[in-house]
């Protein structure tokens, strides 16, 4: 299926699909407000979510013969039930770092229950924190805030070990190996070499015309993908790769409606998923410019999603993303997490097909 092709929108008799595929597992106890992130441990199948209700929740997922179960394991909460907006794991999978509207960077060591159920604060910004990541080379946590700062934290020290001024508020950041990509307001995109002390590699304007919603580094660290509120994704190389050029494509559109791309998640194969305000998940192959799989819309916003480290499970959250503010929120809106069993044929590159758009 070529890039930009619409996805068939099949619905149940009730008018909506509860999940992208019929056998996707509905995760119990997913929270009482919008789900802002879902992440997987890098070395086992622990799934962690963060919510606007202040909760950070953990499940253990198991897959057998294509069937998935996720058992609730533990929960902690940010102070004052402040919305939690972002999370990441340490490389060994033992620790979850989270951040949000309480302006704090917090650390939760799995298997331990912190005092009062509030994870330890290891850092702070002057404004809410929108994104967080872990730098494996230096063993530091990086946080990006609406105070136009990147701050770098050693969990053993109360003060940041480094601060970088950004041109605008941080909207999204991602770390993969020695590459960190940061997207800010004003459509600024910055790439950093984080093999040692963070060093700015490049600074550019987004290739997309409208506000950036998300950014994700390629697994091979040769570049990144960026998504906008205008249903478009840009594929950008920061290193020259033979036979590959930067490009952009349209997605998450239906008829004359345009929806935001809420996130981009890469599979270990190097293919990737996009998900958005239209309730659609699509799997893509950037190297051959093909859509590999398009799921029918669930007609509810998909706010966040991620593949597990093995690539056989894909967790996605159906909840309000607050993109249109409080006036569009209503009590009783569902906040659900599903896990899809990923088939190889859904995500494995198929090679170039005739008729695919270049």
Coordinates of C-alpha atoms in Angstrom, one line a residue:
X1 CA 0.0 0.0 0.0
X2 CA 1.7 3.3 -1.1
X3 CA 2.3 6.2 1.2
X4 CA -0.6 8.6 1.6
X5 CA -3.3 6.0 0.7
X6 CA -6.5 6.3 2.8
X7 CA -7.2 3.4 5.2
X8 CA -10.6 1.7 4.9
X9 CA -12.7 2.7 7.8
X10 CA -14.7 -0.3 9.0
X11 CA -16.8 0.0 12.1
X12 CA -18.9 -2.3 14.2
X13 CA -22.7 -2.2 14.3
X14 CA -22.4 0.1 17.4
X15 CA -20.5 2.5 15.2
X16 CA -17.0 2.1 16.5
X17 CA -14.3 -0.4 17.1
X18 CA -13.1 -0.8 20.7
X19 CA -9.6 -1.7 19.5
X20 CA -7.6 -1.7 16.3
X21 CA -7.8 -5.5 15.9
X22 CA -10.5 -7.9 17.4
X23 CA -8.1 -9.8 19.6
X24 CA -6.1 -6.9 21.0
X25 CA -5.8 -7.3 24.8
X26 CA -7.6 -4.6 26.9
X27 CA -5.2 -3.7 29.8
X28 CA -7.0 -3.5 33.2
X29 CA -6.9 -0.5 35.4
X30 CA -5.6 2.0 32.8
X31 CA -6.4 5.1 34.9
X32 CA -9.0 7.8 35.2
X33 CA -7.8 10.5 32.9
X34 CA -5.9 11.0 29.6
X35 CA -3.0 8.7 29.0
X36 CA 0.1 10.6 28.0
X37 CA 2.7 7.9 27.5
X38 CA 3.1 4.1 27.3
X39 CA 6.6 2.6 27.4
X40 CA 8.2 -0.8 27.6
X41 CA 11.1 -2.0 29.6
X42 CA 14.2 -2.5 27.3
X43 CA 14.8 -6.0 28.6
X44 CA 11.5 -7.6 29.7
X45 CA 7.8 -7.1 29.1
X46 CA 7.0 -4.6 31.8
X47 CA 4.6 -1.9 30.5
X48 CA 4.4 1.5 32.1
X49 CA 1.9 4.3 31.5
X50 CA 1.6 7.9 32.7
X51 CA -1.7 9.7 33.1
X52 CA -3.2 13.1 33.5
X53 CA -4.6 11.8 36.8
X54 CA -1.1 11.9 38.3
X55 CA -0.6 8.1 38.1
X56 CA 2.4 6.1 36.9
X57 CA 1.3 2.5 36.5
X58 CA 3.1 -0.8 35.7
X59 CA 1.9 -4.1 34.3
X60 CA 3.6 -7.3 33.3
X61 CA 2.6 -8.6 29.9
X62 CA 2.8 -12.1 28.7
X63 CA 2.3 -13.4 25.2
X64 CA 1.6 -17.1 24.3
X65 CA 0.5 -18.4 20.9
X66 CA -0.6 -14.9 19.9
X67 CA -2.7 -14.3 23.0
X68 CA -1.6 -11.5 25.4
X69 CA -2.3 -10.9 29.1
X70 CA -1.2 -7.9 31.2
X71 CA -1.3 -8.1 34.9
X72 CA -1.3 -5.0 37.1
X73 CA 1.9 -4.9 39.3
X74 CA 2.2 -1.5 41.0
X75 CA 1.3 2.2 40.9
X76 CA 2.9 5.4 42.2
X77 CA 1.5 9.0 41.9
X78 CA 3.1 12.4 41.3
X79 CA 2.6 14.9 44.2
X80 CA -0.8 16.6 44.3
X81 CA -2.1 14.3 41.5
X82 CA -0.4 16.6 39.0
X83 CA -0.6 15.4 35.4
X84 CA 2.3 13.2 34.3
X85 CA 3.3 14.0 30.7
X86 CA 6.3 11.8 30.0
X87 CA 8.3 8.7 31.0
X88 CA 11.4 6.7 30.1
X89 CA 13.2 3.6 31.4
X90 CA 16.8 3.2 32.5
X91 CA 18.8 0.9 30.1
X92 CA 18.7 -2.0 32.6
X93 CA 14.9 -1.7 33.0
X94 CA 15.1 -1.3 36.8
X95 CA 14.0 2.3 37.0
X96 CA 11.3 4.5 35.6
X97 CA 11.8 8.2 35.2
X98 CA 8.7 10.5 34.9
X99 CA 7.9 14.2 34.6
X100 CA 5.0 16.5 34.1
X101 CA 3.0 19.4 35.3
X102 CA 4.5 19.4 38.8
X103 CA 7.7 20.6 37.2
X104 CA 9.6 17.7 38.7
X105 CA 11.7 14.9 37.3
X106 CA 10.9 11.8 39.4
X107 CA 12.5 8.3 39.8
X108 CA 10.7 5.1 40.6
X109 CA 12.8 1.9 41.2
X110 CA 10.5 -0.9 40.2
X111 CA 9.8 -3.4 43.0
X112 CA 10.1 -0.6 45.6
X113 CA 7.2 1.4 47.0
X114 CA 8.3 4.9 47.8
X115 CA 7.1 6.9 50.9
X116 CA 3.4 7.9 50.4
X117 CA 3.5 6.4 47.0
X118 CA 5.3 9.4 45.5
X119 CA 8.4 8.7 43.5
X120 CA 11.6 10.4 44.5
X121 CA 12.3 13.9 43.0
X122 CA 15.7 14.1 41.3
X123 CA 15.2 17.3 39.3
X124 CA 13.0 20.4 38.7
X125 CA 12.2 23.0 36.0
X126 CA 10.6 26.4 36.3
X127 CA 7.7 25.3 34.1
X128 CA 6.0 21.9 33.3
X129 CA 8.2 19.2 31.7
X130 CA 6.9 17.8 28.4
X131 CA 9.5 15.2 27.5
X132 CA 12.2 13.0 29.1
X133 CA 14.9 10.6 28.0
X134 CA 17.9 8.7 29.2
X135 CA 21.4 9.1 27.8
X136 CA 23.1 5.7 28.0
X137 CA 26.7 6.9 27.3
X138 CA 26.7 9.3 30.3
X139 CA 24.1 7.6 32.5
X140 CA 22.1 10.9 32.7
X141 CA 18.4 11.7 32.5
X142 CA 17.5 14.5 30.2
X143 CA 14.3 16.6 30.6
X144 CA 12.8 19.1 28.2
X145 CA 10.5 21.8 29.7
X146 CA 8.2 24.6 28.8
X147 CA 10.8 26.9 30.4
X148 CA 12.9 26.6 27.2
X149 CA 15.5 24.4 28.9
X150 CA 17.1 21.0 28.5
X151 CA 18.4 19.8 31.8
X152 CA 20.6 16.9 32.5
X153 CA 20.3 15.0 35.8
X154 CA 22.5 12.5 37.8
X155 CA 20.1 10.9 40.2
X156 CA 22.7 11.2 43.0
X157 CA 22.9 15.0 42.7
X158 CA 20.2 17.6 43.5
X159 CA 21.3 20.1 40.9
X160 CA 21.5 19.6 37.1
X161 CA 24.9 18.6 35.8
X162 CA 24.2 20.5 32.6
X163 CA 21.6 23.0 31.1
X164 CA 21.1 23.9 27.5
X165 CA 18.9 26.8 26.4
X166 CA 16.4 26.0 23.7
X167 CA 15.0 28.5 21.2
X168 CA 11.5 27.8 22.4
X169 CA 9.4 25.4 24.6
X170 CA 10.2 21.7 24.3
X171 CA 7.4 19.8 22.7
X172 CA 9.1 16.4 22.2
X173 CA 12.5 14.7 22.5
X174 CA 13.9 11.3 21.8
X175 CA 17.2 9.6 22.5
X176 CA 18.6 6.6 20.6
X177 CA 22.1 5.6 21.2
X178 CA 24.3 8.7 20.8
X179 CA 21.6 10.7 19.0
X180 CA 19.1 13.0 20.7
X181 CA 16.5 14.9 18.6
X182 CA 14.5 17.7 20.2
X183 CA 11.5 19.5 18.7
X184 CA 10.3 22.8 20.1
X185 CA 7.6 25.4 19.6
X186 CA 8.3 27.6 16.6
X187 CA 9.1 24.5 14.5
X188 CA 12.7 24.3 15.6
X189 CA 14.4 21.0 15.5
X190 CA 17.8 20.4 17.1
X191 CA 20.0 17.2 16.9
X192 CA 22.7 16.5 19.5
X193 CA 25.6 14.1 19.7
X194 CA 25.3 12.7 23.2
X195 CA 28.2 10.2 23.1
X196 CA 29.9 12.4 25.7
X197 CA 29.0 15.9 26.8
X198 CA 26.0 16.9 24.7
X199 CA 27.1 18.7 21.6
X200 CA 24.7 20.4 19.1
X201 CA 25.0 18.6 15.8
X202 CA 22.5 20.5 13.7
X203 CA 19.7 23.0 14.1
X204 CA 17.0 23.5 11.4
X205 CA 13.4 24.5 10.8
X206 CA 11.0 21.6 10.6
X207 CA 10.3 20.4 7.0
X208 CA 6.6 20.5 8.0
X209 CA 4.6 23.7 7.8
X210 CA 2.7 23.4 11.0
X211 CA 3.3 22.8 14.7
X212 CA 5.4 19.8 15.6
X213 CA 3.7 17.2 17.8
X214 CA 6.3 14.4 18.0
X215 CA 9.8 13.4 17.1
X216 CA 11.5 9.9 17.0
X217 CA 15.1 8.9 16.1
X218 CA 15.8 6.2 13.6
X219 CA 17.1 2.9 15.2
X220 CA 20.3 3.3 13.2
X221 CA 20.6 6.9 14.4
X222 CA 21.1 8.3 10.8
X223 CA 18.2 10.6 11.3
X224 CA 14.7 11.1 12.7
X225 CA 11.0 11.3 11.9
X226 CA 8.9 14.2 12.9
X227 CA 5.1 14.5 13.0
X228 CA 2.9 17.6 12.9
X229 CA -0.6 18.6 13.8
X230 CA -1.4 18.8 10.1
X231 CA -1.4 15.0 9.4
X232 CA 2.1 14.9 7.9
X233 CA 5.3 13.1 8.7
X234 CA 8.8 14.2 7.7
X235 CA 11.7 11.7 7.3
X236 CA 15.0 13.5 7.8
X237 CA 18.5 12.2 7.5
X238 CA 21.3 14.0 9.4
X239 CA 23.9 11.6 7.9
X240 CA 24.3 10.9 4.2
X241 CA 23.0 7.5 3.4
X242 CA 23.5 6.1 -0.1
X243 CA 20.2 6.0 -2.1
X244 CA 18.2 7.7 0.7
X245 CA 16.9 11.3 0.8
X246 CA 14.8 13.2 3.2
X247 CA 11.1 13.4 2.3
X248 CA 7.6 14.0 3.8
X249 CA 4.3 12.3 3.4
X250 CA 0.6 12.9 4.3
X251 CA -1.2 10.6 6.7
X252 CA -4.0 10.7 9.3
X253 CA -6.5 12.4 7.0
X254 CA -10.0 11.5 6.1
X255 CA -11.9 13.2 3.3
X256 CA -11.3 16.9 4.0
X257 CA -10.5 16.4 7.7
X258 CA -6.9 16.6 8.9
X259 CA -5.8 15.1 12.2
X260 CA -2.6 15.5 14.3
X261 CA 0.1 12.8 14.3
X262 CA 0.3 12.2 18.0
X263 CA 3.3 9.9 17.9
X264 CA 5.9 7.9 15.9
X265 CA 7.3 4.7 17.3
X266 CA 10.0 2.6 15.6
X267 CA 10.0 -1.2 15.5
X268 CA 13.4 -3.1 15.9
X269 CA 13.2 -3.8 12.1
X270 CA 13.5 -0.1 11.4
X271 CA 9.9 0.2 10.2
X272 CA 7.6 2.4 12.3
X273 CA 4.1 3.2 13.5
X274 CA 2.2 6.4 13.4
X275 CA -1.0 7.1 15.4
X276 CA -3.2 10.1 15.7
X277 CA -6.3 12.1 16.4
X278 CA -8.3 10.1 13.8
X279 CA -8.0 6.9 15.9
X280 CA -5.9 5.2 13.3
X281 CA -2.7 3.2 13.7
X282 CA -0.5 2.6 10.6
X283 CA 2.7 0.7 10.1
X284 CA 5.2 2.2 7.6
X285 CA 8.4 1.3 5.8
X286 CA 10.4 4.5 5.2
X287 CA 13.1 2.9 3.1
X288 CA 10.7 1.6 0.5
X289 CA 8.1 4.3 1.0
X290 CA 5.2 1.9 1.7
X291 CA 2.4 1.6 4.2
X292 CA 2.8 -2.0 5.5
X293 CA -0.4 -2.1 7.6
X294 CA -3.4 0.2 8.1
X295 CA -5.8 -0.6 10.9
X296 CA -9.4 0.7 10.8
X297 CA -10.1 3.7 12.9
X298 CA -11.4 3.2 16.5
X299 CA -13.0 6.7 16.1
X300 CA -11.3 7.9 19.3
X301 CA -8.0 9.6 19.7
X302 CA -4.9 7.4 20.0
X303 CA -2.8 9.5 22.3
X304 CA 0.4 7.4 22.6
X305 CA 1.9 4.0 21.7
X306 CA 5.1 1.9 21.6
X307 CA 6.5 -1.4 20.5
X308 CA 8.2 -3.7 23.1
X309 CA 11.9 -4.5 22.8
X310 CA 11.2 -7.8 21.0
X311 CA 8.8 -6.2 18.6
X312 CA 6.1 -8.7 19.1
X313 CA 3.8 -6.5 21.1
X314 CA 2.5 -3.0 20.4
X315 CA 0.8 -1.1 23.2
X316 CA -1.5 1.9 22.3
X317 CA -3.7 4.1 24.4
X318 CA -7.2 5.3 23.5
X319 CA -7.9 8.5 25.4
X320 CA -8.5 12.2 25.0
X321 CA -5.2 14.0 24.2
X322 CA -6.3 17.4 25.4
X323 CA -5.3 18.8 22.0
X324 CA -8.5 20.8 21.8
X325 CA -8.5 21.9 25.4
X326 CA -10.9 21.3 28.3
X327 CA -14.0 22.4 26.3
X328 CA -13.9 19.2 24.3
X329 CA -13.5 17.0 27.3
X330 CA -16.4 15.2 28.8
X331 CA -16.7 13.0 31.9
X332 CA -16.9 9.3 31.1
X333 CA -14.6 9.5 28.0
X334 CA -12.8 6.1 27.8
X335 CA -9.2 5.8 28.9
X336 CA -8.0 2.5 27.7
X337 CA -4.8 0.7 26.8
X338 CA -4.7 -2.2 24.4
X339 CA -1.8 -4.5 23.4
X340 CA -1.7 -5.8 19.8
X341 CA 0.2 -9.0 19.0
X342 CA 2.4 -7.9 16.1
X343 CA 2.8 -10.3 13.2
X344 CA 6.0 -10.4 11.3
X345 CA 4.1 -9.7 8.0
X346 CA 2.7 -6.5 9.5
X347 CA 6.1 -4.8 10.2
X348 CA 8.7 -6.6 8.1
X349 CA 9.9 -4.6 5.1
X350 CA 8.6 -6.1 1.9
X351 CA 10.8 -4.4 -0.6
X352 CA 9.9 -1.9 -3.3
X353 CA 6.6 -2.5 -5.1
X354 CA 5.7 -1.3 -8.5
X355 CA 3.3 1.6 -8.4
X356 CA 4.4 2.9 -5.0
X357 CA 4.9 6.6 -4.9
X358 CA 8.4 7.9 -4.7

